[in-house]
Structures are given as structure tokens and as C-alpha cells.
Coordinates of C-alpha atoms and ligand atoms in Angstrom, one line a residue:
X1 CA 71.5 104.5 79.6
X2 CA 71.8 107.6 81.6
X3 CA 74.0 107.7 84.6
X4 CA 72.3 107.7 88.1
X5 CA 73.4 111.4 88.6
X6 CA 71.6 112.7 85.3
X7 CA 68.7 110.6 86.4
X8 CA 68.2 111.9 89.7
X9 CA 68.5 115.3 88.0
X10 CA 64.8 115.3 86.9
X11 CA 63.4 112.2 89.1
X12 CA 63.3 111.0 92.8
X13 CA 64.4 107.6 93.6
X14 CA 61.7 106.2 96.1
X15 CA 63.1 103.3 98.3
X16 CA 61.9 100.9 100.8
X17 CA 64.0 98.1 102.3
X18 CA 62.6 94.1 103.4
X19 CA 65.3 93.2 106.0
X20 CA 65.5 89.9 106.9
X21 CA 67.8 88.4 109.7
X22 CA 68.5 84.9 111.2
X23 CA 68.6 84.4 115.1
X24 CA 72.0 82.6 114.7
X25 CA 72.4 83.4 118.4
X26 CA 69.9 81.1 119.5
X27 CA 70.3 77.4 120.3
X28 CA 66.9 76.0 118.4
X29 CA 64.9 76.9 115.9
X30 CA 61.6 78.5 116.2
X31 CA 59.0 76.1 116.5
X32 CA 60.8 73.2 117.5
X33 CA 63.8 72.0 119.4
X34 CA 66.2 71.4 116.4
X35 CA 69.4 72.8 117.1
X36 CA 70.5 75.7 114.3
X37 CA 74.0 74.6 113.2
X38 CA 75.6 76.6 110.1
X39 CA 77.3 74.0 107.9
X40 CA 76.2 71.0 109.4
X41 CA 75.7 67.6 107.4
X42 CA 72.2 68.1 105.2
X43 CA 69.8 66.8 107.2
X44 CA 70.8 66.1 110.2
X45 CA 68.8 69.1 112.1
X46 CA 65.2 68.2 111.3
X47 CA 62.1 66.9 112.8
X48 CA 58.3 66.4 112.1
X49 CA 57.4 69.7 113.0
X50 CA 60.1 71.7 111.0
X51 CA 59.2 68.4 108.4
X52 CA 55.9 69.7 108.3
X53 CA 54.6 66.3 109.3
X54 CA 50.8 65.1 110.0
X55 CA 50.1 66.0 113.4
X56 CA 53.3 67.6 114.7
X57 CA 52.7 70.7 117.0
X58 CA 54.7 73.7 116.7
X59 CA 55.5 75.4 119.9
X60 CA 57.0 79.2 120.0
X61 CA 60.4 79.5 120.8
X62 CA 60.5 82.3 123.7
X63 CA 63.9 82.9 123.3
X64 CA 63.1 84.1 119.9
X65 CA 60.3 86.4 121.1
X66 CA 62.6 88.1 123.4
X67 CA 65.2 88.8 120.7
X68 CA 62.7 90.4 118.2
X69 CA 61.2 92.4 121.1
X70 CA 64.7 93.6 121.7
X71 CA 65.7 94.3 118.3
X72 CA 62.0 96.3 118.6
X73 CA 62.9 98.6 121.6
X74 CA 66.5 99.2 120.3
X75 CA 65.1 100.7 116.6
X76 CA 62.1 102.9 118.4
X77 CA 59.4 100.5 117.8
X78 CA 56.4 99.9 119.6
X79 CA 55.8 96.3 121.0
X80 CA 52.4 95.1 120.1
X81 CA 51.3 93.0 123.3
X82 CA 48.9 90.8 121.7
X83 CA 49.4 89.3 118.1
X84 CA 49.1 86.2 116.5
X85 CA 50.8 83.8 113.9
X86 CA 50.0 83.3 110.3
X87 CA 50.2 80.4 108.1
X88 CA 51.7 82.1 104.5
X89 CA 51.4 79.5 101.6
X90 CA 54.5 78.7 100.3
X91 CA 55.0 76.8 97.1
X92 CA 58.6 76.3 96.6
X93 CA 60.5 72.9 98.0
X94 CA 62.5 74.3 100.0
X95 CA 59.9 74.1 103.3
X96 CA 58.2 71.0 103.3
X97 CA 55.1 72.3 105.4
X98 CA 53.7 73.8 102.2
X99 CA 53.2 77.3 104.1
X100 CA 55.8 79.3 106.4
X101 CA 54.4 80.2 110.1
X102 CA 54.7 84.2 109.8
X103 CA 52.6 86.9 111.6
X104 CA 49.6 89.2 110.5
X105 CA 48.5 92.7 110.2
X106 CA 49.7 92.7 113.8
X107 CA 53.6 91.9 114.7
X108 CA 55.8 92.1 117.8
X109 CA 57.1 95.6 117.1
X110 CA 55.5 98.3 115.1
X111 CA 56.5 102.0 114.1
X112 CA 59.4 102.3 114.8
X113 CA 62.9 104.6 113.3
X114 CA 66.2 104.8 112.9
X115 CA 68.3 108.2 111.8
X116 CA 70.5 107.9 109.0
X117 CA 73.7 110.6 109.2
X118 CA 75.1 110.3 105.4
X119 CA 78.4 112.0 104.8
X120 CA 81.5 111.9 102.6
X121 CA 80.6 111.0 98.7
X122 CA 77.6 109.2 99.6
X123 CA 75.4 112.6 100.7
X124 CA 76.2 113.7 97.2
X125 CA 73.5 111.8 95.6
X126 CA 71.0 113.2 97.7
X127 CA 70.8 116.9 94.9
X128 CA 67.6 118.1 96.9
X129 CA 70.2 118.7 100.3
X130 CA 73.1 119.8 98.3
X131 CA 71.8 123.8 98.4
X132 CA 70.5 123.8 101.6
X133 CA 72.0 125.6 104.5
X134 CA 73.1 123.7 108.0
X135 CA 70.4 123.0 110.1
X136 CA 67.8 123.8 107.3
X137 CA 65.4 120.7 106.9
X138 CA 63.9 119.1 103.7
X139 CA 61.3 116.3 104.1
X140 CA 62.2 114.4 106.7
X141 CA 66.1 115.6 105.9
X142 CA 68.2 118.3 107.8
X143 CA 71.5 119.6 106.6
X144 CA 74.7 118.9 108.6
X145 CA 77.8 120.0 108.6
X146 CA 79.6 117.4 107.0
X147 CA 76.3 116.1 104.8
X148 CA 72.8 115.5 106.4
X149 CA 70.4 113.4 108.7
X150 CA 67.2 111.7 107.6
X151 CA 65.0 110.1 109.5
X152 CA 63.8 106.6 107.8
X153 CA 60.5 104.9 109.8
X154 CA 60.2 101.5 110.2
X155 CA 57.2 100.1 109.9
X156 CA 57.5 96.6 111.7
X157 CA 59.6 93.8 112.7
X158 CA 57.8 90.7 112.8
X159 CA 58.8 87.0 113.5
X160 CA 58.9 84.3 110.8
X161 CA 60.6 80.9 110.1
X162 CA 63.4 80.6 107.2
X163 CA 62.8 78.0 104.6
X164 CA 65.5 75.2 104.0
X165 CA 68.5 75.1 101.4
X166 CA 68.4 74.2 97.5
X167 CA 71.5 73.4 96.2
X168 CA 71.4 72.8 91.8
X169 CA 73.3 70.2 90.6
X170 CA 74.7 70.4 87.2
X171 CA 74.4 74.1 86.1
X172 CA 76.5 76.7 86.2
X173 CA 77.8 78.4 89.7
X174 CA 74.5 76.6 91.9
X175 CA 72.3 78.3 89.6
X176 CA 68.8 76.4 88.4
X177 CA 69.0 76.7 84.5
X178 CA 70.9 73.8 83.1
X179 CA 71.2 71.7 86.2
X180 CA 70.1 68.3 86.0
X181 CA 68.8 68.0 89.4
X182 CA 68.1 69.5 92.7
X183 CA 68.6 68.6 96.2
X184 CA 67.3 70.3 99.2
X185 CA 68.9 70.5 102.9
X186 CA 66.1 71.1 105.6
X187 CA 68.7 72.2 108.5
X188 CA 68.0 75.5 108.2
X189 CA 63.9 75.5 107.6
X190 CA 61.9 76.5 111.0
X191 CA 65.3 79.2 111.5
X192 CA 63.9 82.3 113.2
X193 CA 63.9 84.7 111.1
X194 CA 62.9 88.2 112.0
X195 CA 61.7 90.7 108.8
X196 CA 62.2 94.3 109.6
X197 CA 60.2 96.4 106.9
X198 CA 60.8 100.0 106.2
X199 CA 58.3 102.7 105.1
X200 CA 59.1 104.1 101.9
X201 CA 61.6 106.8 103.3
X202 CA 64.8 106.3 101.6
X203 CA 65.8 108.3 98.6
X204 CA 69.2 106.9 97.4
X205 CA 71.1 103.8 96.9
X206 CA 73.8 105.6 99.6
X207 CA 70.7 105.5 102.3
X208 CA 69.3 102.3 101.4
X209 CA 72.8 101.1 102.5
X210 CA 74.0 103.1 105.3
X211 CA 70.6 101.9 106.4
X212 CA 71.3 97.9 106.2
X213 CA 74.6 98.6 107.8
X214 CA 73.5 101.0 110.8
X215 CA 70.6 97.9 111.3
X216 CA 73.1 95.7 111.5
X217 CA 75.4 97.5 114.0
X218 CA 72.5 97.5 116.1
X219 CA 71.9 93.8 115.9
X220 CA 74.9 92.9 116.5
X221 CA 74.8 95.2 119.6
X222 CA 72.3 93.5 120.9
X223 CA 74.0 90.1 120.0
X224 CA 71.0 88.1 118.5
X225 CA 72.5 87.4 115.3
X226 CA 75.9 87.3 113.7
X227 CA 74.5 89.3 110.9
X228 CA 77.2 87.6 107.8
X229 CA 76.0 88.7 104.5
X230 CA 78.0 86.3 103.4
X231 CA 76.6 83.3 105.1
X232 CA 73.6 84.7 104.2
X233 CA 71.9 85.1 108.1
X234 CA 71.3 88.9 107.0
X235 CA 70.2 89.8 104.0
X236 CA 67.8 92.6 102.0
X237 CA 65.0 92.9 99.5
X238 CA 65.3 96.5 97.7
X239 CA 61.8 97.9 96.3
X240 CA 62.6 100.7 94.3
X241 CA 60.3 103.2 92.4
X242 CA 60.9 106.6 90.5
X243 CA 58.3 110.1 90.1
X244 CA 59.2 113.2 88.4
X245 CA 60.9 115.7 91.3
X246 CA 58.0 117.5 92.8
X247 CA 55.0 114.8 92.5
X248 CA 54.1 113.2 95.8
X249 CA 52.3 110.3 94.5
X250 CA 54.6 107.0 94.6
X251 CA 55.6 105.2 90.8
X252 CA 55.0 101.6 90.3
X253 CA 57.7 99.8 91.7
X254 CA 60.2 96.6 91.7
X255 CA 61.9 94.4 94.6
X256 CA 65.5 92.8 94.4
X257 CA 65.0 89.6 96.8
X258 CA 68.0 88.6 98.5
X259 CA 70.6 90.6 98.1
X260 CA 74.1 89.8 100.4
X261 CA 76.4 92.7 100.1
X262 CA 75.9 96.5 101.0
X263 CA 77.5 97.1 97.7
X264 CA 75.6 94.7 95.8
X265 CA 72.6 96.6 97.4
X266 CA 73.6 100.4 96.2
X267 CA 74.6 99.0 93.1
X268 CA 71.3 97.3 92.3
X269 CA 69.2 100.1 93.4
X270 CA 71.5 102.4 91.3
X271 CA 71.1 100.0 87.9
X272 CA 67.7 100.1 88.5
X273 CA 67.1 103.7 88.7
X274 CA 68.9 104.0 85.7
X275 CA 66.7 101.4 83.9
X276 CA 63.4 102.4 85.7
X277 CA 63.8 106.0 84.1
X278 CA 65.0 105.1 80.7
X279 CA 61.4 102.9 80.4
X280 CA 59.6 105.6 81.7
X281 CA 61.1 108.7 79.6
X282 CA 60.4 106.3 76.6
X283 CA 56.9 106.5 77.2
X284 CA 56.8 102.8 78.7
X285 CA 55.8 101.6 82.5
X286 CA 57.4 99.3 84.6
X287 CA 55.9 96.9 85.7
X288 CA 55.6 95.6 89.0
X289 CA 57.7 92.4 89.3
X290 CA 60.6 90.6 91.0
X291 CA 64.2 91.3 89.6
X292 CA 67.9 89.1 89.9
X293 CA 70.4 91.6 90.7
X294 CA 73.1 89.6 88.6
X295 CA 76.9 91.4 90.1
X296 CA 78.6 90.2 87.7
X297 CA 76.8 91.2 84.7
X298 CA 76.1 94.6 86.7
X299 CA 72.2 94.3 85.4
X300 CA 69.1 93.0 86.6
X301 CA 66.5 90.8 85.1
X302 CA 62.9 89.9 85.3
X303 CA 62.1 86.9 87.3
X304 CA 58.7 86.8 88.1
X305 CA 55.2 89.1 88.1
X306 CA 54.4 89.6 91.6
X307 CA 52.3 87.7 93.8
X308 CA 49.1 89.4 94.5
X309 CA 47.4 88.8 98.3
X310 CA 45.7 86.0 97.3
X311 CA 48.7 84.2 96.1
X312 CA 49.7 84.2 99.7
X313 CA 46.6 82.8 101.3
X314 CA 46.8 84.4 104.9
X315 CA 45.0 83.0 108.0
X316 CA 45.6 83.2 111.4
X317 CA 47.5 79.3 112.5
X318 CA 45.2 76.6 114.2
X319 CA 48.1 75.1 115.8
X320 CA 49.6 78.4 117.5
X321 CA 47.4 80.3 120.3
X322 CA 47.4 84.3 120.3
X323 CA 50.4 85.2 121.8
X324 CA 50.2 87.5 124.6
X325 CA 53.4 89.6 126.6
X326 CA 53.3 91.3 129.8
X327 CA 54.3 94.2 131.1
X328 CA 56.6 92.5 133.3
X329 CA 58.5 90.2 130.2
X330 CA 58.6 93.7 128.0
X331 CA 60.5 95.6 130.9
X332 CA 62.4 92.4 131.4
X333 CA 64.0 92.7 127.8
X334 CA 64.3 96.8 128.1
X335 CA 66.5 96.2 131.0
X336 CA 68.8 94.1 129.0
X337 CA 68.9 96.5 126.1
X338 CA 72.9 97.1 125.9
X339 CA 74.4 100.7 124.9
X340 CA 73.6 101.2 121.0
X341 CA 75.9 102.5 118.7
X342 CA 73.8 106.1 118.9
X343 CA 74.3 106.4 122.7
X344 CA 78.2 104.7 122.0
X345 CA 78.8 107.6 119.3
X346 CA 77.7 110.5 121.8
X347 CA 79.4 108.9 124.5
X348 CA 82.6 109.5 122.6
X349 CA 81.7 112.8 122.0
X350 CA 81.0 113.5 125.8
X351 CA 84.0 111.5 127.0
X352 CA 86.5 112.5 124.7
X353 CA 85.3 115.5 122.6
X354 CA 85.3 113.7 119.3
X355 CA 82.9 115.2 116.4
X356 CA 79.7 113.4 115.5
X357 CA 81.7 112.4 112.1
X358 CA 84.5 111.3 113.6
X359 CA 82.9 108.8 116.3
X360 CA 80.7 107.3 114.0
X361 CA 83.4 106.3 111.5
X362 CA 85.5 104.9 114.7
X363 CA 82.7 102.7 115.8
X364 CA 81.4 102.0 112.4
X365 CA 83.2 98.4 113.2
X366 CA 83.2 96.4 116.5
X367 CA 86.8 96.0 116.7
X368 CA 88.1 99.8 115.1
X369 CA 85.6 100.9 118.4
X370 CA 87.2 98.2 120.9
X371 CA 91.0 99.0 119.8
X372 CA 89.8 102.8 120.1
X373 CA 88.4 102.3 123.9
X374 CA 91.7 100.2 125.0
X375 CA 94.2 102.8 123.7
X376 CA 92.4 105.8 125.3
X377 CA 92.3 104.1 128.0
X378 CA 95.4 103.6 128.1
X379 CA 96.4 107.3 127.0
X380 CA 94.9 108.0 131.1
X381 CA 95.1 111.9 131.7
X382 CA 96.1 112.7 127.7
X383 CA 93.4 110.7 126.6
X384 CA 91.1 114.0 125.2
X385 CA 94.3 115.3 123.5
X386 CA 95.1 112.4 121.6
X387 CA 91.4 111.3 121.1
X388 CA 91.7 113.4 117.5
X389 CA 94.6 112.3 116.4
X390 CA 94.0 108.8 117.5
X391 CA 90.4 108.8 116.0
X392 CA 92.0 110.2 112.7
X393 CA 94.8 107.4 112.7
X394 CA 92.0 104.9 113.0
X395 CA 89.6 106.3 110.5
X396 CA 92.5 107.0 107.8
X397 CA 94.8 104.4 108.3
X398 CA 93.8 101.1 109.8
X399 CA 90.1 101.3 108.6
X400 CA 91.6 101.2 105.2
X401 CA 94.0 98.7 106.2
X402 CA 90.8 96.4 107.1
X403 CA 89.2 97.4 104.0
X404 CA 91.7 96.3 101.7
X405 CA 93.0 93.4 103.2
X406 CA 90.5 91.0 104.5
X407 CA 92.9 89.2 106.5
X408 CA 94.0 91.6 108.4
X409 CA 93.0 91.8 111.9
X410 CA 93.0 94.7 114.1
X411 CA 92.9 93.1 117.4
X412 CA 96.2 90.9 116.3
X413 CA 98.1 93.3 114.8
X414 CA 102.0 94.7 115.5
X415 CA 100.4 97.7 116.2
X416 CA 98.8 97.1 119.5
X417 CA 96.5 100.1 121.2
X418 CA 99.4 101.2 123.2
X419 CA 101.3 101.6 120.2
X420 CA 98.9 103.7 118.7
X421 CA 98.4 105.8 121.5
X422 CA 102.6 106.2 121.7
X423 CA 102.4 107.1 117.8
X424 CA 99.9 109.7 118.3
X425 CA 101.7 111.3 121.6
X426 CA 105.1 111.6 119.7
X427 CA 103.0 113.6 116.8
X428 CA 101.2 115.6 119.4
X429 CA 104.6 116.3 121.0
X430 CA 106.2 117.8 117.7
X431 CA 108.9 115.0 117.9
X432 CA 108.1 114.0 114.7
X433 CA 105.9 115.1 111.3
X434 CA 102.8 113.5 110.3
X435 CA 104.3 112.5 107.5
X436 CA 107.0 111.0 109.5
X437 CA 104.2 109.3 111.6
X438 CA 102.8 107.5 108.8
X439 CA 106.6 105.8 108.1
X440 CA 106.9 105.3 111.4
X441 CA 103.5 103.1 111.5
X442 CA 104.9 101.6 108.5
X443 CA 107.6 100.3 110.3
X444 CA 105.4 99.2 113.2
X445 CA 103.8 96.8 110.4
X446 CA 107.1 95.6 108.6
X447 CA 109.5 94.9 111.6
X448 CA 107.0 94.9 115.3
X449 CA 109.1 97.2 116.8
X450 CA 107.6 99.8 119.3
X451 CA 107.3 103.7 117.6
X452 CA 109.6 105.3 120.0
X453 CA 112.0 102.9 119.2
X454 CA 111.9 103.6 115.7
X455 CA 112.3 107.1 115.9
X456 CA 115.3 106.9 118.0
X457 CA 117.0 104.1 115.5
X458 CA 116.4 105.9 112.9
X459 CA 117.3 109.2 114.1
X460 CA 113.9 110.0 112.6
X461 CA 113.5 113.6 115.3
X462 CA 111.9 116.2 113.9
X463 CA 113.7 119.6 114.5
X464 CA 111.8 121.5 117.1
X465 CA 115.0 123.6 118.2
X466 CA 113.5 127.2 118.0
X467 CA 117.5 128.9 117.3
X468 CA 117.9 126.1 114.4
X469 CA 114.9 126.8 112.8
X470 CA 115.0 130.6 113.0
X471 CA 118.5 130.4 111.2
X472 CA 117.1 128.7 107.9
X473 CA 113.7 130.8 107.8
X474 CA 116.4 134.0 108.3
X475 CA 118.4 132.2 105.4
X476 CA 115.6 131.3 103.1
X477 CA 113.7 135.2 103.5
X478 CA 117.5 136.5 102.6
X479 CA 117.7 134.5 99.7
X480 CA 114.4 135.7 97.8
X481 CA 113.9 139.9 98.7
X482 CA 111.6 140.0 95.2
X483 CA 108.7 137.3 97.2
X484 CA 109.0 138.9 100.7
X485 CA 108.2 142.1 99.4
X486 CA 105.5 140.2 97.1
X487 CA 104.0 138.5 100.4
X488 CA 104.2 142.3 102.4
X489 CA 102.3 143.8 99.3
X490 CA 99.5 141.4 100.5
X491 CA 100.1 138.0 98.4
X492 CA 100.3 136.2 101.3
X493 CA 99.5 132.8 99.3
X494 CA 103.3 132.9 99.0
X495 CA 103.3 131.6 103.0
X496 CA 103.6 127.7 101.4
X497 CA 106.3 128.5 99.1
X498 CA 108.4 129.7 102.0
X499 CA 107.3 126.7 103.9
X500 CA 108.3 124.5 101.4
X501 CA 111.8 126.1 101.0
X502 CA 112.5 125.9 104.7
X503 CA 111.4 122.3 104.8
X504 CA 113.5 121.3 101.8
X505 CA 116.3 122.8 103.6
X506 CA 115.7 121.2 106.9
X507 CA 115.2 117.6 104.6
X508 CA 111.8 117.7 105.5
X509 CA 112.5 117.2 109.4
X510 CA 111.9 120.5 110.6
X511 CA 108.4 121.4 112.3
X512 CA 106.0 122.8 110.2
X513 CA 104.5 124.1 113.0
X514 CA 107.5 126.3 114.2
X515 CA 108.6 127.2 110.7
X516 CA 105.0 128.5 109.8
X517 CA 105.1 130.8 113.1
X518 CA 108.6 132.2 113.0
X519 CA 108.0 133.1 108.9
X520 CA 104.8 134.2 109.9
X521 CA 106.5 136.4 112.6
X522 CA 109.4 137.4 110.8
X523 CA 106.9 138.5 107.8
X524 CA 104.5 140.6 109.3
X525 CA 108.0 142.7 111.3
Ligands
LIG601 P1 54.6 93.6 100.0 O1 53.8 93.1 101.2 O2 54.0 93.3 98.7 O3 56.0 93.2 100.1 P2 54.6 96.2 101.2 O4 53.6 97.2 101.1 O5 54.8 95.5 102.5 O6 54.6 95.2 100.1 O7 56.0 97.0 100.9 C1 57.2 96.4 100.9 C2 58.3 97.4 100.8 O8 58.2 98.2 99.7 C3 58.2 98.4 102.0 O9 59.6 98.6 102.4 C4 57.7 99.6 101.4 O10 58.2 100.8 102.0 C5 58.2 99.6 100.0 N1 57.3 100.3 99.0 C6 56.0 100.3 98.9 N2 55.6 101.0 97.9 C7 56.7 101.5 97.3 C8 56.9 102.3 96.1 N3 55.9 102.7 95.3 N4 58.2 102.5 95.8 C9 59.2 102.1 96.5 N5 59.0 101.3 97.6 C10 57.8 101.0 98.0
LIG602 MG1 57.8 92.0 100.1
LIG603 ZN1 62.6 70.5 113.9

């Protein structure tokens, strides 16, 4: 197979996302008082109207309502006053009622957006924005400074009910072939479950996840869910089609149900495009159909044709009236709408003059954009001039940290937000390198000590005496006539090599800041 990058040379990857996220938030489930419990004893949370029983009577949990109409005002959406429930047929086990109580044509919140800022690595998939200038716009795309912005609709957010557990017994890893039986936990059927569905805007695997994962900082914004891929209470369906570069009309497509990691969702989108185009370019089609995204065997297969419509039998639920909101309960829930992490990123900008790029990677976690908050303010009047350096040593240093090391936890840590903001000001002050810094935070994490102390034990000062400095740049220019009159015939590249011999001298404590101005100085005479 071809790789994704020689694929997306002559086709376009076409992408729409299925979204679905558990009200984990909430205290019952959606149509019945039954308390939602993760992990509880099988069983134990049911009753005869999440049982699907004769004559139970669903009632709408309002709760519910308000949280998808919230989730709706924060991505743009509009909130549809009057809509309706649905009864889906279901046909699977795992939700005794035989159907799953969804919503129609119409749902709570409609048409909505979210902008996408894609940067680093990741905008490099997108080939169509690599030749375009700054601020010049492709599609819905425009060209930034450090990658680009697209804008992906969303097309609605409606309410639904999750369906219960089935655990395999007997096969390999909880998986159906070769177990010998199956049992089912109904705690979980009748969950709220809200399905956000995108339009087909997204163009790489890179979006389709920086999508899922801006979604799910606004969710948790709002606090309605606690969004664990893991757990499963968020996870994604990926529909994915291909057309030759240039053609507007869309390729048959397929849909990866269920998948629980951002990676596992870029790297089933990428597989596919790579198998989607080697069918086509042999002359085949792809058909429309349901594929496992299998991680470990870094494929996916078939797993069933599509459902058609019909399959889905769709009418409007005897059992639930229209549902109607008011004014008054809309403006309600937009008055609790909480800052979201757009207006957070430009309120770092405004506050403390941090780039776009740099803000959104500092609150690209809840706790890397809490520990940034504390320590500036903390940092009082030299808050704006560490916020850079601060923002960097969060970014670099202690997002990595949480990357690699999924124990670690920021808010626990030896290096506290004072700390921090004490590392940073002894950099800003030229007392010591930045690659003195970055031992110095080692320390901080092997022995809890505070930074200024370790610079002082360790005697760890970086040389910022003007008169000691000038006496090994006079030394080192002295010592090599043939490259100073090299670097005065215009080969001023040789700046780092007299850099470099002054720092090696000075064993590596002197400031570079200093040494580059007096050589610079003493050159130019
Ligand atoms: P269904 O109801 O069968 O799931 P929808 O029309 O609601 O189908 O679309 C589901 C998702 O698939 C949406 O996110 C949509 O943007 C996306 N989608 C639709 N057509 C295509 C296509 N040709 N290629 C890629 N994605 C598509
Ligand atoms: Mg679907
Ligand atoms: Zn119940």
C-alpha cells in the first residue's frame, strides 16, 4: 500500500465525524430515575422503563435537556424550540426495549461550528494549504502563521439513550468469536447520550482529531460529562471517503463505530485512506459498509453492509409528548454558559500577551491551564514578562512530562507554580542559562528543593560580569586573526563559532546574551 502522504498527493480525504458523549454528570438516566453509576454491580441500576417493560412510561430527564442545550450554545448551534422523540429499532441485546428513544429530522441544537487551528506536524497533511500565503483562504481554510484555521460545521446535536453492556465469555480479550457465552449488564442502557454530527468538512486524520479533542475541551468546560475515552463515556464514529483532487462530488464512503482514542482515530482514518485508494486506483469501489478499526493489527475489517433507512424504522414515540422550550429556559442555560476554551485562549492573549499558538497549547489540558493561571498570578507585576517563558516551560517541558508518564501529576508535583514562576525569573534575569534552567528543573524533580536554592548550592551562576566577559571575547578574537578578518570580509556565519569558543572557555556559564553583544561589538569596531 501507498503511504497516506502519496495518497493525498492525487486524492482528497473527505471526513465527517458521529460524536457521541454520556451525561456522566448527571445523577439519573434519561427516561427514568435510575441512578448512572460507572462500575457498579451488573444490574443493580435498572427498572421497567430502562427494562423496556409492558406499560412503563418514560419521562424526559430535564436535566439532560439543559446539558445538550448547553453543549448546543457553546459549539454555535441553533436550539430548535420544538422537536420530538423517536423510537429507532434496535436489534441487538444489549437494550431490552427492542428500539432506543432518539430524536428526528428535528434535534435540540442544529447548525452549529467549531474552528479548528491545526499547527506543528499535523497541518502538514493538509498539501492543498502548504503553498498558500498567510491570511490567504482555501475552502473553508485560511493560512496562519504557524499552519491554518478551518472551519468544520456541525450539523446537530441531538439527545439519545445508550444501550447496556455485553461482556463475551470465553473468547479472546471480550471479543464475540470463540466465546461460549454472553452476558449483558443493563446499568448503563437509558444513559443520556448526546450524538453531535459533523457536516462532511474535515480533510485529514490531523482534523478529524484535533476536532474530537477541541469538542471535548468544550464539554468538559461546560462540565456535563467527564468525557474518558477510556471508560468509553466519549467516543467517535469516523466516515471516511476519497475523490480525485479537484472533483466536488463526494466518494462512497465507510464509518469506524466506536473508536476510544484520538490516536486510534487518526490512525484509522489514515489506514483507511490508504486502503480506500489502493481499491479505487485498481479499478474497484468501496463499498459502503461498517469497518473494526483493529489497533493492534493496525488494519480495519468489514463488519457489516450498512443499514439502509428502513432498517431503522423511525416514528415519532407514543409515549413521549413534543417537547417544547421557552425563551425563558434557553436564556436560563446561556447565562450559565462558562468561559470556553476560545474566549480562555484570547483571554491569555489579552492578559498576558501570549501568541495564539502558545495559549492554545497551555490550555490544551485542564490542569497545564490551572498551574499556568496560579503561577502568573503569582508572578504579580512580572507576570507579562515571564508569561513566554513560563508558557514555553509549560508547553516543552511538563506537557511532555504528562505525556510520557501517565502518573505524573501536575497539580502534585515538586515543582509547584511558584517554583516555576522562580525558574523562569532567574532565566529572565540572566542568572542562569536555559540550558542551566533545564538542570536546574531537573533537580526540582529529583531532590524538592526550591530553584534558587539550587543555583546557589550548586554555585550554578551564570557569568553576567560585563569586565569578565569582555576579557575572554578580547582573548578568544586574539587567538584566531585569520576568522576575524574572515567574519569582517562579510562571513558573518562565523558569529557561533566565536560564541562557542567563548562559552567553552567560560565552561559554558557565561551569558550568551552578553558574549553575543560584546563580539558583536568588538567585530563590527
Ligand atoms: P447516517 O445517518 O447514515 O449515519 P449521515 O448522512 O447522517 O449518515 O452522515 C453521517 C456522517 O457521515 C456525517 O458526519 C457526515 O458528515 C458524514 N458523511 C456523509 N457523507 C459522506 C461522504 N461521502 N464521505 C465522508 N463522510 C460523509
Ligand atoms: Mg451514522
Ligand atoms: Zn431505569
Amino acid at each position: 500500500m501507498k503511504t497516506m502522504e502519496q495518497v493525498l498527493q492525487d486524492w482528497e480525504a473527505v471526513i465527517g465525524l458521529e460524536i457521541h458523549c454520556e451525561l456522566t454528570e448527571l445523577e439519573t438516566k434519561m427516561f427514568c430515575g435510575c441512578k448512572l453509576e460507572f462500575g457498579a454491580e451488573p444490574n443493580t441500576h435498572t427498572c421497567p422503563v430502562c427494562l423496556g417493560l409492558p406499560g412503563a412510561l418514560p419521562v424526559p430527564n430535564k436535566a439532560a435537556i439543559e446539558s445538550i442545550v448547553l453543549a448546543g450554545l457553546a459549539t454555535n448551534c441553533e436550539i430548535e424550540k420544538h422537536t420530538m422523540f423517536y423510537r429507532k429499532g434496535y436489534m441487538y441485546p444489549d437494550m431490552a426495549k427492542n428500539f432506543q428513544t432518539t430524536q428526528g429530522p428535528k434535534a435540540f441544537a442544529m447548525r452549529g461550528w467549531l474552528d479548528l487551528d491545526v499547527d506543528g506536524k499535523g497541518a502538514e497533511e493538509r498539501l492543498d494549504m502548504r503553498d498558500l500565503a498567510v491570511g490567504e483562504t482555501h475552502e473553508s481554510a485560511t493560512r496562519t502563521e504557524t499552519g491554518y484555521t478551518t472551519h468544520i460545521g456541525i450539523t446537530r446535536i441531538h439527545m439519545e439513550e445508550d444501550a447496556g453492556k455485553m461482556i463475551h465469555v470465553g473468547g479472546g480479550e471480550g471479543r464475540i468469536d470463540g466465546a461460549t457465552h454472553s452476558l449483558v449488564d443493563y446499568n448503563r442502557a437509558g444513559t443520556p447520550l448526546m450524538e453531535l454530527v459533523t457536516e462532511p468538512d474535515l480533510r485529514t486524520p490531523e482534523e478529524a482529531r484535533l476536532f474530537m479533542q477541541k469538542l471535548r475541551q468544550v464539554y468538559l468546560s461546560l462540565g456535563i460529562s467527564d468525557c474518558s475515552l477510556e471508560e468509553g463515556s466519549m467516543r467517535a464514529d469516523g466516515n471516511i471517503s476519497l475523490r480525485r483532487r479537484g472533483e466536488t462530488e463526494f466518494g462512497t464512503r465507510t464509518e469506524m463505530k466506536n473508536i476510544n482514542s484520538f490516536k486510534a482515530l487518526h490512525d484509522a482514518l489514515a489506514y483507511e485512506i490508504c486502503r480506500q485508494a489502493e481499491v479505487l486506483e485498481k479499478g474497484g469501489t468501496v463499498v459502503q459498509e461498517t469497518r473494526h478499526w483493529d489497533p493492534a493489527a493496525k488494519h480495519t475489517i468489514s463488519m457489516r453492509v450498512k443499514e439502509t433507512a428502513d432498517d431503522y424504522r423511525m416514528f415519532p414515540d407514543p409515549d413521549l409528548a413534543p417537547y417544547d422550550l421557552s425563551d425563558e429556559f434557553i436564556e436560563g442555560v446561556r447565562a450559565k454558559l462558562p468561559e470556553l476554551p476560545d474566549q480562555k485562549v484570547a483571554r491569555f492573549q489579552r492578559s498576558w500577551g501570549l501568541s495564539a499558538y502558545d495559549a492554545r497549547h497551555v490550555i490544551e489540558h485542564r490542569e497545564t491551564s490551572q498551574f499556568f493561571e496560579t503561577a502568573m498570578a503569582q508572578a504579580g507585576s512580572e507576570a507579562e514578562k515571564l508569561a513566554k517563558p513560563l508558557a514555553n516551560l509549560v508547553i516543552n517541558d511538563l506537557t511532555a512530562r504528562m505525556n510520557a508518564d501517565e502518573s505524573f501529576d501536575l497539580a502534585s508535583c515538586a515543582l509547584t507554580p511558584a517554583r516555576a514562576v522562580e525558574l523562569v525569573a532567574l532565566q529572565a534575569a540572566d542568572t542562569i542559562s536555559s540550558k542551566q534552567a533545564k538542570e536546574v528543573l531537573e533537580v526540582v524533580f529529583g531532590e524538592d528543593k526550591d530553584p534558587a536554592a539550587i543555583v546557589e548550592e550548586r554555585g550554578m551562576k551564570q557569568v553576567s560580569d560585563t569586565g569578565a566577559i569582555e576579557a575572554v571575547v578580547d582573548a578568544v578574537l586574539a587567538a584566531n586573526p585569520e576568522k576575524v578578518a574572515e567574519y569582517q570580509g562579510g562571513k558573518t556565519g562565523l558569529l557561533g563559532f566565536f560564541v562557542g569558543q567563548c562559552m567553552k572557555e567560560m565552561k559554558g556559564q557565561g551569558n550568551p546574551k552578553l558574549i553575543n553583544q560584546l563580539l558583536e561589538e568588538k567585530l563590527s569596531s
